[in-house]
Coordinates of C-alpha atoms and ligand atoms in Angstrom, one line a residue:
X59 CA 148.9 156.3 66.1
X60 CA 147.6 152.9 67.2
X61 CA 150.4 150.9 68.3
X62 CA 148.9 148.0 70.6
X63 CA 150.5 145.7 68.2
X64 CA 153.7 147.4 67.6
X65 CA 157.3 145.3 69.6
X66 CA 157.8 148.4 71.3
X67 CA 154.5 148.2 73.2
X68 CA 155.4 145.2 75.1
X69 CA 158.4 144.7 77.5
X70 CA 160.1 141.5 78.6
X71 CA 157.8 141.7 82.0
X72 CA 154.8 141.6 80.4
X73 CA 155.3 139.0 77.9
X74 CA 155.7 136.5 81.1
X75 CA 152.1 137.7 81.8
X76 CA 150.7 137.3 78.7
X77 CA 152.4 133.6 78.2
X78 CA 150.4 132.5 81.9
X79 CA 147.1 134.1 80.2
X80 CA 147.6 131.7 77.4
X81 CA 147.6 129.1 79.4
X82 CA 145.0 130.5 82.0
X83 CA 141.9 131.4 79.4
X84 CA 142.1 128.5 77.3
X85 CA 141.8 126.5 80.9
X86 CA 139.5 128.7 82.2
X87 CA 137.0 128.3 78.9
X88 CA 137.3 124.6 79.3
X89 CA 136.2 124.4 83.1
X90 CA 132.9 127.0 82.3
X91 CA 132.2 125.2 78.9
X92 CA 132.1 121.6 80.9
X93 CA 130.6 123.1 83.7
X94 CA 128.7 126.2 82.9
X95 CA 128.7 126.5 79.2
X96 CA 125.4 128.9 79.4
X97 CA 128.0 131.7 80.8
X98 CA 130.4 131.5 77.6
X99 CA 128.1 130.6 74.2
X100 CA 124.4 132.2 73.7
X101 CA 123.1 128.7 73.6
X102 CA 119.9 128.7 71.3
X103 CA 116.8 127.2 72.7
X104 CA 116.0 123.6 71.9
X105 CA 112.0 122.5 71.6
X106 CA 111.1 120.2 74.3
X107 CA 109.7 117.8 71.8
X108 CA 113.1 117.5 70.0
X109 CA 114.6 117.0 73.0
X110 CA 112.5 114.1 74.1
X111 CA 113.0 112.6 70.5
X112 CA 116.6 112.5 70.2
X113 CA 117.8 111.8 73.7
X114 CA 121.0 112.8 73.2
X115 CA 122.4 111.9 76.9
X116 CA 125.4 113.7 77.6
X117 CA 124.4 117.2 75.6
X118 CA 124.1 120.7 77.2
X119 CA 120.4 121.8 76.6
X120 CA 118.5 125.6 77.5
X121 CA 115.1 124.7 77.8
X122 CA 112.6 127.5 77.9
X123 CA 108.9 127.2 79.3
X124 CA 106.3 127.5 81.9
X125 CA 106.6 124.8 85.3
X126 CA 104.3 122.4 85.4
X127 CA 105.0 121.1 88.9
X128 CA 107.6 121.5 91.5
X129 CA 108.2 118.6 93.9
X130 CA 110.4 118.0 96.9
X131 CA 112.2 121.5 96.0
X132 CA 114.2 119.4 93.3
X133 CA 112.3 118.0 90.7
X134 CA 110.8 120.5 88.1
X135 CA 108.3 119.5 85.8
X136 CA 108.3 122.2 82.6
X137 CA 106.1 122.2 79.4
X138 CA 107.1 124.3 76.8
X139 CA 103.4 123.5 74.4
X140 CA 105.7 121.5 71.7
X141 CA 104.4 118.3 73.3
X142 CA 101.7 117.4 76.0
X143 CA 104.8 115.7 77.4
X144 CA 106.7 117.9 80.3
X145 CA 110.5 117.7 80.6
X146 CA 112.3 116.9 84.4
X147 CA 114.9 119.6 85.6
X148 CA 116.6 118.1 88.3
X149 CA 118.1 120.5 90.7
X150 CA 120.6 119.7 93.5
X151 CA 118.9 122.6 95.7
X152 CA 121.5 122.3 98.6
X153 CA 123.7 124.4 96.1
X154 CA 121.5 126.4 94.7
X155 CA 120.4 129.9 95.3
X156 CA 117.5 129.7 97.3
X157 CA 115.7 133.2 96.2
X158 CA 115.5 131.5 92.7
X159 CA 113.8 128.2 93.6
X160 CA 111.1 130.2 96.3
X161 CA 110.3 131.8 92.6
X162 CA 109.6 128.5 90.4
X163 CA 106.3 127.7 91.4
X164 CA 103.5 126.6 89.1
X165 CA 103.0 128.4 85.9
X166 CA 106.0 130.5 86.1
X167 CA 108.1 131.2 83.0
X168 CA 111.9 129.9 83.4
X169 CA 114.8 129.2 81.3
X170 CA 116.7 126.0 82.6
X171 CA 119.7 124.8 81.2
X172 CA 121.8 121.9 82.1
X173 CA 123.1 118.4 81.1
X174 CA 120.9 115.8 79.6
X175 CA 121.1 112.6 81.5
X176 CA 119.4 109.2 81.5
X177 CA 116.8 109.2 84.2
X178 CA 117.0 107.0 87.2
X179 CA 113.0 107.4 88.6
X180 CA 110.3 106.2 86.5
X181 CA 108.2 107.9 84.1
X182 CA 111.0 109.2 82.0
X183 CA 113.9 108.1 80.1
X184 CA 116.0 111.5 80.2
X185 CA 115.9 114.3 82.3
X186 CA 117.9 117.4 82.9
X187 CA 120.5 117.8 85.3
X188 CA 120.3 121.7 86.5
X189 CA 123.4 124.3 85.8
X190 CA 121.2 127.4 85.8
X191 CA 117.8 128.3 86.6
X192 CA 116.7 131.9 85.1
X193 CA 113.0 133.3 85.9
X194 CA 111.2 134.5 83.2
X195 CA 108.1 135.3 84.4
X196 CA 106.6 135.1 88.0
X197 CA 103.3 133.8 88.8
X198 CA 102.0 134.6 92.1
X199 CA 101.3 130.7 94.1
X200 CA 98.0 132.4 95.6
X201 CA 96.6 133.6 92.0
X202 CA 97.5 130.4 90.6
X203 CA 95.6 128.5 92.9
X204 CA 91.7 130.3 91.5
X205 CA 92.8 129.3 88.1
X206 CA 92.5 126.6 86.1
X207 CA 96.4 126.4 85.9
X208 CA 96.4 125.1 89.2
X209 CA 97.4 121.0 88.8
X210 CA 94.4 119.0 89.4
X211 CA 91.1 118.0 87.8
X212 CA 88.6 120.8 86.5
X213 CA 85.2 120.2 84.9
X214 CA 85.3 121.3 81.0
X215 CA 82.5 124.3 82.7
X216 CA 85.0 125.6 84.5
X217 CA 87.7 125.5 81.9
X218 CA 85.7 127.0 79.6
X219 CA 85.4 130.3 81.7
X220 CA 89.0 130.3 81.5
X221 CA 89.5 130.2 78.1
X222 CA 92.4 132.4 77.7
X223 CA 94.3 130.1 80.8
X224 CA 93.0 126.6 79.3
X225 CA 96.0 126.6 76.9
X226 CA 98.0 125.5 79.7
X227 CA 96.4 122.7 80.6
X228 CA 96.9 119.1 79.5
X229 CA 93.9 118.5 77.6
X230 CA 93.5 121.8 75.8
X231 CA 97.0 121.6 75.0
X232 CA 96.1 118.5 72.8
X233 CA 92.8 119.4 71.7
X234 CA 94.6 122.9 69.9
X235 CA 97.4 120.6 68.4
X236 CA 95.3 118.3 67.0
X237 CA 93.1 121.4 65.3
X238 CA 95.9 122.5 64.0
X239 CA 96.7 119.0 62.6
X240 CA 93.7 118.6 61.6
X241 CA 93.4 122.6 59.6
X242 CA 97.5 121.2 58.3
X243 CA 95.7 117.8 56.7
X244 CA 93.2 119.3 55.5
X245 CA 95.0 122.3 53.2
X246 CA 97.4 119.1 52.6
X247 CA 94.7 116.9 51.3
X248 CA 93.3 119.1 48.8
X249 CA 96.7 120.8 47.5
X250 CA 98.0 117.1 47.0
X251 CA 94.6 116.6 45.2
X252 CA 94.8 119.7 42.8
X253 CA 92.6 121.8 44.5
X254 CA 93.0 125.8 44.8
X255 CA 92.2 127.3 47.6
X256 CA 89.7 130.2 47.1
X257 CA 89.4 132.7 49.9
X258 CA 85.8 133.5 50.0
X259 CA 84.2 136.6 51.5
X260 CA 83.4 136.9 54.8
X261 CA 80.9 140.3 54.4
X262 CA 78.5 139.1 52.0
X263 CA 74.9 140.7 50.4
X264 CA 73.8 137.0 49.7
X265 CA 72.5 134.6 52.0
X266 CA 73.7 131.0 50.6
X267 CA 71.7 128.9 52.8
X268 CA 68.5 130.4 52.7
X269 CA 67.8 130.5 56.4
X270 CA 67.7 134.1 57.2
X271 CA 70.3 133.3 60.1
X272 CA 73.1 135.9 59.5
X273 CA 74.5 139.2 61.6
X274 CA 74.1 142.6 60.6
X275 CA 77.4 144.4 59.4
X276 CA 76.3 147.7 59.2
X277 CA 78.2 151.6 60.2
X278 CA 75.2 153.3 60.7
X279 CA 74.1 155.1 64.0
X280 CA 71.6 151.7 64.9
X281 CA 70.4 154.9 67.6
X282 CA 69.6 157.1 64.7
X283 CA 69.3 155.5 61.6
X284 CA 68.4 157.2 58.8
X285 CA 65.3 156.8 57.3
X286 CA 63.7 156.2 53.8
X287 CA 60.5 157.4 52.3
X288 CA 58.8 154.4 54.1
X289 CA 60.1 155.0 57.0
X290 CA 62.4 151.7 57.0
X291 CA 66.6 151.9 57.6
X292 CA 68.1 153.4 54.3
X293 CA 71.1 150.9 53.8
X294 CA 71.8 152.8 50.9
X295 CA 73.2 155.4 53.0
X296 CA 75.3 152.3 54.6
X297 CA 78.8 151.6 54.4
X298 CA 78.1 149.1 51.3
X299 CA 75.4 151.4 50.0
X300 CA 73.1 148.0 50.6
X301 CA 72.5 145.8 53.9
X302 CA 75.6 142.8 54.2
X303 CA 76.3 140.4 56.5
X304 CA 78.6 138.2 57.9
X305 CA 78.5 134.9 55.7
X306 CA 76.6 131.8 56.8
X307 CA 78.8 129.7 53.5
X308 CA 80.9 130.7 51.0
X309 CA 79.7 128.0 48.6
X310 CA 78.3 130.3 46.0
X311 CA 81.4 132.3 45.2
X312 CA 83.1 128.9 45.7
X313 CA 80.8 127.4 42.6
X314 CA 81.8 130.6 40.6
X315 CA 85.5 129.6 40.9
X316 CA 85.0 125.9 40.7
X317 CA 83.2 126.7 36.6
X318 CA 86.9 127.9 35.6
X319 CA 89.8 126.5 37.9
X320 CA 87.6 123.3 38.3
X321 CA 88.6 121.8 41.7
X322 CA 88.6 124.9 44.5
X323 CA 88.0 124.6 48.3
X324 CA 87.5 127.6 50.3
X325 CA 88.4 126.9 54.3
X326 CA 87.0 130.2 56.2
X327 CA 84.9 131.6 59.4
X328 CA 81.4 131.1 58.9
X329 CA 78.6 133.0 61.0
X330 CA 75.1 132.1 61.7
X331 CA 72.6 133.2 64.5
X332 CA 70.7 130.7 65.2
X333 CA 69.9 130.3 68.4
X334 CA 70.5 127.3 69.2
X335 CA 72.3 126.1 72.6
X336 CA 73.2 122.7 71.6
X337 CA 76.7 121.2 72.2
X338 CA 76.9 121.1 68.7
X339 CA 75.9 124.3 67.5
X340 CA 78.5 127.4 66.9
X341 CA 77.5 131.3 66.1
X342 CA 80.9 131.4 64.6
X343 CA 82.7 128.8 63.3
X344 CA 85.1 127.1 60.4
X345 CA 83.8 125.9 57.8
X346 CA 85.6 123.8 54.2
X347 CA 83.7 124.0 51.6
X348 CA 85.2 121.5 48.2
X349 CA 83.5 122.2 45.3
X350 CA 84.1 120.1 42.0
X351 CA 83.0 121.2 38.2
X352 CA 81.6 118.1 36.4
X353 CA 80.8 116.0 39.6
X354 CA 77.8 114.4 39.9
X355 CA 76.5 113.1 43.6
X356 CA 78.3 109.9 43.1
X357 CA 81.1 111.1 42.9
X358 CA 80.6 113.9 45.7
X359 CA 79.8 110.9 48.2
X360 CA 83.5 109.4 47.3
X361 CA 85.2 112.6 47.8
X362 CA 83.9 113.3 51.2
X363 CA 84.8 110.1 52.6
X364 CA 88.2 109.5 51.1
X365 CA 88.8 113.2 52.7
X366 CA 87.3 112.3 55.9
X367 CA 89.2 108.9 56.0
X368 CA 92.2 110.6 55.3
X369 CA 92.0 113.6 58.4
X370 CA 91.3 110.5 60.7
X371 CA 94.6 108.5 59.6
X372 CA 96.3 112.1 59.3
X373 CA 96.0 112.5 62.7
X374 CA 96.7 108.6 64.0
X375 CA 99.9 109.1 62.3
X376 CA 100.9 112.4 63.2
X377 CA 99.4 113.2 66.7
X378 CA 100.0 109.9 68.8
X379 CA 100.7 111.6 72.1
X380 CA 98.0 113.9 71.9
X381 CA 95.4 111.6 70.5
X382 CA 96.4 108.6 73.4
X383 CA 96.1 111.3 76.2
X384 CA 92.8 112.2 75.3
X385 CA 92.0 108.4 74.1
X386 CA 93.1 107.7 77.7
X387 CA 91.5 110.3 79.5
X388 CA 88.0 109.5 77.9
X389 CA 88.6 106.0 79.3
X390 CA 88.9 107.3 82.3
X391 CA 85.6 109.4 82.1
X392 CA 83.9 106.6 80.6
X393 CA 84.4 104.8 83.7
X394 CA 82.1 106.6 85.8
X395 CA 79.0 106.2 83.5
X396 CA 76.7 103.6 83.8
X397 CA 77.4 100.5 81.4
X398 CA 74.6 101.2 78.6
X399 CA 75.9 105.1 78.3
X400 CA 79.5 104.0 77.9
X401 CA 80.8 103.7 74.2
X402 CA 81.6 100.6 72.6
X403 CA 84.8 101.4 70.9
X404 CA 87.6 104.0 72.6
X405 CA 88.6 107.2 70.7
X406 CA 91.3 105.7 68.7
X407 CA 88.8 102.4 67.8
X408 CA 86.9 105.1 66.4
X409 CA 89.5 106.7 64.1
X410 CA 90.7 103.6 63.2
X411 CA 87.5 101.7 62.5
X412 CA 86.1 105.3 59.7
X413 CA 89.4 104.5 58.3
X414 CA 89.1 101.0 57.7
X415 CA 85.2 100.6 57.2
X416 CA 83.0 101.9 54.0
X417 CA 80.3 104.4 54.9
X418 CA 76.9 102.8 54.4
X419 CA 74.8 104.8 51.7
X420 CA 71.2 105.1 51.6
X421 CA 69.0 107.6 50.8
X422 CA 66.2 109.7 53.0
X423 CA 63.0 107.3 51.8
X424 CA 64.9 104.6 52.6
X425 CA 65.7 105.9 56.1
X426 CA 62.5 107.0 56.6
X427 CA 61.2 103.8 56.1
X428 CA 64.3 101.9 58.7
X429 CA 63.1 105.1 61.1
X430 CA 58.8 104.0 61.2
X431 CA 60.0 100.4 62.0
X432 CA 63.0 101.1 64.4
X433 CA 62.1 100.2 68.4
X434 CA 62.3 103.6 69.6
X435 CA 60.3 104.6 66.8
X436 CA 57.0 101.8 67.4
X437 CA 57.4 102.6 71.6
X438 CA 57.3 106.1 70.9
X439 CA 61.0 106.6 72.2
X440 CA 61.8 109.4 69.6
X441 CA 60.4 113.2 70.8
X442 CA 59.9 114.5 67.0
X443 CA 57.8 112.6 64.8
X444 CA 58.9 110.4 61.1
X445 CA 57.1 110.8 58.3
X446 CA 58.1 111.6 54.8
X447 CA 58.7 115.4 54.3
X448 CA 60.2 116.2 58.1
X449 CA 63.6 117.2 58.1
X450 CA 65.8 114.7 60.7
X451 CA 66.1 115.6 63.9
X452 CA 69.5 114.9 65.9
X453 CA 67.9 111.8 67.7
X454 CA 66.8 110.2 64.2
X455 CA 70.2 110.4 62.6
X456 CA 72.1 109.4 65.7
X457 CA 69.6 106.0 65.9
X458 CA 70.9 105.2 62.4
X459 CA 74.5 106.0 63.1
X460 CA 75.4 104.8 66.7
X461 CA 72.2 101.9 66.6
X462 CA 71.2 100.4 63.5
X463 CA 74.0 101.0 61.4
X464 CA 77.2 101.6 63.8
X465 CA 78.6 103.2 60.6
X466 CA 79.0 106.4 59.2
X467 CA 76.2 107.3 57.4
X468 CA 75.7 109.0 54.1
X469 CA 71.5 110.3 53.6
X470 CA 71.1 111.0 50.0
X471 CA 67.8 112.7 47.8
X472 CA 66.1 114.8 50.5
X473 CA 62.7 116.4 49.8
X474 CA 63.4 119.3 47.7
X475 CA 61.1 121.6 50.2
X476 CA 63.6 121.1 53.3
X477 CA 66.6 121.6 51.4
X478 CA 68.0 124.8 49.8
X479 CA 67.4 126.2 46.5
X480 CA 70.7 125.4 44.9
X481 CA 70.5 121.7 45.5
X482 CA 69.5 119.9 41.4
X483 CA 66.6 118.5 41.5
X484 CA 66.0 114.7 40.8
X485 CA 63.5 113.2 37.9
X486 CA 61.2 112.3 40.4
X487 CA 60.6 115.5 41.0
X488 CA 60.3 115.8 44.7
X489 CA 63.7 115.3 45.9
X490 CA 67.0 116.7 45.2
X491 CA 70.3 115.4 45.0
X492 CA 71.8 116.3 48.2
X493 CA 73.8 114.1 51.0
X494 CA 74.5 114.6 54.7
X495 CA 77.2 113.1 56.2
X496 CA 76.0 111.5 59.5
X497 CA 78.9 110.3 61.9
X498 CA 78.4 108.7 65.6
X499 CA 78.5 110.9 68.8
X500 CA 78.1 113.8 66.2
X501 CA 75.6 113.6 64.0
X502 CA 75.3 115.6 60.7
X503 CA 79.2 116.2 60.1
X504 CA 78.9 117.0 56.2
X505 CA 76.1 118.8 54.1
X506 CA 76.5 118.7 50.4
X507 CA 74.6 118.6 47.0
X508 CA 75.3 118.4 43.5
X509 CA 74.0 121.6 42.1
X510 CA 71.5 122.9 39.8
X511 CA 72.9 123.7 36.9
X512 CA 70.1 123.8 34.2
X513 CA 68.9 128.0 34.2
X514 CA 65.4 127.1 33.4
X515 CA 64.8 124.9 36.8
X516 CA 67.3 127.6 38.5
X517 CA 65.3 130.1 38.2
X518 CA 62.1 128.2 39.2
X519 CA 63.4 127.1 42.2
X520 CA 63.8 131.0 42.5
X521 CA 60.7 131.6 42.3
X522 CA 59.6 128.7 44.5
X523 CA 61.7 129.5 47.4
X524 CA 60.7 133.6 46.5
X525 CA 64.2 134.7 45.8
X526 CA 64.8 137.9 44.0
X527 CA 66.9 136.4 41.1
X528 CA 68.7 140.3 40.9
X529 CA 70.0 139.4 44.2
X530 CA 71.9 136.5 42.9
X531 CA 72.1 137.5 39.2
X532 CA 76.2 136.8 39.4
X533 CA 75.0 133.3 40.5
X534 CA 72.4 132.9 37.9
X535 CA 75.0 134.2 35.3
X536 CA 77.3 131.1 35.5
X537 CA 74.3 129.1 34.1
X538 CA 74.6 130.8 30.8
X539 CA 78.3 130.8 30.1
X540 CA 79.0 126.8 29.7
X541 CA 76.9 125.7 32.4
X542 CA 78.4 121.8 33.4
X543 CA 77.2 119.5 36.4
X544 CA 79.1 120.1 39.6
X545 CA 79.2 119.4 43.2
X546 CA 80.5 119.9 47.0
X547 CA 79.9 120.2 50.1
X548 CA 80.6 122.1 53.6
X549 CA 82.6 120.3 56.1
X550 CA 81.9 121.8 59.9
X551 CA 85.5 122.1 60.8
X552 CA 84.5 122.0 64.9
X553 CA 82.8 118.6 64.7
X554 CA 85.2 117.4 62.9
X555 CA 87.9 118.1 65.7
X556 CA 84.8 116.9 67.7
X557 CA 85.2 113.6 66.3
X558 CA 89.2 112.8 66.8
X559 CA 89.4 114.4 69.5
X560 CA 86.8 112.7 71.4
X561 CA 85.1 116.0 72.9
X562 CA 81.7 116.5 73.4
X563 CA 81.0 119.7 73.5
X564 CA 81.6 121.7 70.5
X565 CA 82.9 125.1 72.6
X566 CA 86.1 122.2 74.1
X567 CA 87.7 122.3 70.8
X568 CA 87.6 125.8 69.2
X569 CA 90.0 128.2 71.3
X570 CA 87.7 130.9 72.1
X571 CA 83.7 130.1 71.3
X572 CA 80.8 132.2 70.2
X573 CA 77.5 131.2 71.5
X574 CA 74.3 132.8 72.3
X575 CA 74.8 135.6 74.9
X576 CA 78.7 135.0 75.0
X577 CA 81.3 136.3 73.3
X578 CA 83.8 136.7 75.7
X579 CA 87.9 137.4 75.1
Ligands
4AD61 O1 74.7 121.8 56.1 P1 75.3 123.2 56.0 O2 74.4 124.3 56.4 O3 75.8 123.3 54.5 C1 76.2 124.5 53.9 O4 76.4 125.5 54.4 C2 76.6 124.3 52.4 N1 76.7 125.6 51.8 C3 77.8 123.5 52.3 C4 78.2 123.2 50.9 O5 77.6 122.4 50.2 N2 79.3 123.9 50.4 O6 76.6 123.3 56.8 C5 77.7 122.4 56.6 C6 78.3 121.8 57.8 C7 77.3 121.0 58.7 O7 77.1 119.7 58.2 C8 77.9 121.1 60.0 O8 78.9 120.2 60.2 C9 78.5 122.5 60.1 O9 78.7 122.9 58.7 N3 77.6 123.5 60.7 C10 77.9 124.0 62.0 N4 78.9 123.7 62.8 C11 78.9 124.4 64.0 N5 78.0 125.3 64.4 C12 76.9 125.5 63.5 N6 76.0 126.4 63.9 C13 76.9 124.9 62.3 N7 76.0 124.9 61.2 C14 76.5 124.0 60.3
MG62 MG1 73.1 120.8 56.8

């Protein structure tokens, strides 16, 4: 029988015990709860950023992250990613264990906890006063040093072959916050809108854009394919029973959707091999694509720029550490250029002034003709030539944007020939109802069109551009069940975190890029 409780179990003697542990443990618990309170509750770990926020001096905290800096064997800098600010652990290292503190070194993992208290140095309000240091994660002082997680300044080429360490620094830290802000504002935007979010495919038959610039997706042995009667690749004996590819849009399902739920977005990985080097130019990358039913281009134009005003105040609100590091560390940079290469306004100036300024509008004759009598155009600055008919190069739309208008720009009514074949084609005949969205330090930021949605000039633009129309027959279809006018565009995600995040090279600001001849991680 269990008896632990029963009188009989106890004599006089040791109920005198039992009395002093009353007393004892109670006391005990007190002294480790003021002093080590780690040892006696499973304290949960608190986000540096909350920490910083509510300053709650006088509060035991466990911090959890990776050390940013260790100076004069007592103060620890740690950053746990939840801000680009670090937290100070202050330890009083004559009564510490030694072993420990050899092992915080830069990039290690620890687990600190202690007492919050105000600071006395500069450059923080509070700090944490040390109880207990616990290693998470060693990091070896000697391979730290050949990485990029070693505390001092690396050029973005350097970073960039470290793209799986980059994370850890400073300015990558912020860049990846602010994408994900700027992906948050962006789902945000449209759900407070009404829009639903359509999940396009990402293996495709169709190519949307016309270019011929997708990737294979095949299963067949590309050593030993089999053959055909002509001697071609039989793709009917591929996976798909017919060649696919990666998408290069996913507009045209996106249209399908947008003639019943009217107002989708689709917000998806987007592949196109071109091979281009540029530092604007991705083989993969994001892409949001709005479309609208019964818009016209009018009302296309409006749509993109309120949503483009609104991610640029999105992220002035909600990323204000972030965005002043990187604001500051461009001024920094800016410094070192020559006067005439420096930018006029600083990277929140920029945000601040698309927020606050209409985009001009004007369409591609009329830029044409501001192009022919621009400077750089009479003393043959510009290396492609302007005439009516080319498509825009780079240097064209970034004269308008960053020189005549310092503006946003929105071209309107290309020539139907440079354009694709889903774009509706004007009265005049010659031009269609499309818009680029031109921004400064970027270039063309938005693509969009209303569509065509008559089936008789469909299906000659078909034949014009010498699409099979059985390869798109789906598409064709919608334009005999209640065909109405409707519109969008694609949105590249990259230069859009290009823009407020100040970086200039479009493989700083998606974690791990895909360009010509690299794919690495
Ligand atoms: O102008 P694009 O080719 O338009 C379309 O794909 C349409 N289907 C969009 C639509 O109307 N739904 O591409 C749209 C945007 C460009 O303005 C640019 O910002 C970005 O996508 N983009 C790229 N970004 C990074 N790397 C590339 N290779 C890009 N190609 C286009
Ligand atoms: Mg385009």
């Amino acid at each position: 029988m269990f008896t632990f409780y029963s009188k009989n179990a106890f004599s006089p003697n040791t109920n005198e015990i039992n009395e002093c542990f009353l007393v004892l443990i109670p006391l005990l618990s007190y002294i480790l709860l003021i002093f080590e309170p780690h040892l006696l509750v499973q304290m949960k770990r608190e986000k540096i950023a909350d920490i910083l926020s509510a300053s709650e001096i006088g509060k035991s905290v466990l911090i959890k992250g990776w050390v940013r800096a260790f100076r004069s064997n007592r103060f620890i800098q740690v950053n746990d990613g939840s801000t680009i600010k670090n937290i100070q652990a202050v330890v009083d290292f004559e009564n510490f264990d030694e072993a420990i503190l050899k092992r915080v070194t830069t990039a290690s993992a620890v687990a600190i906890t202690g007492e919050l208290v105000e600071s006395v140095g500069a450059g923080q309000a509070v700090e944490i006063k040390v109880t207990n240091i616990d290693i998470l994660g060693d990091a070896n002082p000697d391979e730290v040093q050949k990485t990029v997680m070693q505390p001092k300044k690396h050029s973005l080429e350097f970073l960039r072959e470290q793209a799986h360490l980059r994370f850890r620094t400073n300015t990558f830290g912020a860049v990846f916050r602010i994408r994900h802000a700027v992906s948050f504002a962006v789902h945000k935007y449209f759900n407070d809108n009404g829009f639903n979010y359509i999940h396009t495919p990402i293996i495709t038959g169709s190519d949307a854009e016309g270019a011929g610039e997708m990737f294979r997706v095949s299963t067949l042995d590309a050593k030993n394919p089999p053959l055909n009667e002509d001697g071609e690749v039989d793709y009917k004996e591929d996976f798909f029973g017919k060649p696919v590819n990666l998408t290069v849009s996913g507009q045209l399902e996106a249209e399908l959707a947008a003639l019943a739920l009217g107002q989708v977005y689709t917000f998806g990985p987007t592949f196109r091999a071109e091979n281009s080097n540029t530092s604007r130019h991705l083989a993969e990358f994001w892409m949001i694509e709005p479309e609208v039913a019964f818009n016209d281009l009018k009302d296309n134009m409006d749509l993109t720029e309120t949503f483009l005003k609104y991610i640029c105040q999105y992220i002035l609100d909600n990323c204000k550490d972030d965005l002043q590091f990187l604001n500051d560390r461009e001024e920094k940079e800016q410094q070192s250029k020559p006067q005439i290469e420096r930018n006029e306004l600083t990277l929140i100036e920029r945000l601040k002034f698309v927020t606050e300024n209409d985009f001009v509008r004007l369409t591609y004759t009329e830029a044409i003709d501001v192009l022919r009598n621009s400077k750089p155009f009479k003393k043959k600055k510009f290396k492609y030539d302007v005439a009516w008919g080319v498509d825009l190069h780079s240097e064209h739309e970034r004269y308008l944007v960053e020189k005549k208008y310092k503006c946003p720009v929105i071209l309107t009514d290309y020539p139907a020939e440079i354009k694709a074949f889903y774009m509706r084609q004007n009265d005049d005949g010659k031009t269609v109802a499309a818009m680029d969205v031109l921004f400064p330090g970027i270039g063309e930021i938005v693509g969009g069109s209303q569509r065509e949605e008559r089936l008789d000039i469909l299906k000659k633009k078909f034949a014009d551009f010498n699409i099979p129309e059985e390869d798109l027959a789906w598409y064709i279809d919608t334009r005999k069940f209640g065909t109405v006018p409707h519109a969008g565009f694609g949105l590249g995600f990259e230069r859009m975190v290009m823009f407020v995040t100040g970086m200039t090279n479009i493989r700083d600001v998606i974690p791990f890029p895909r360009t010509p001849q690299n794919a690495e991680f």
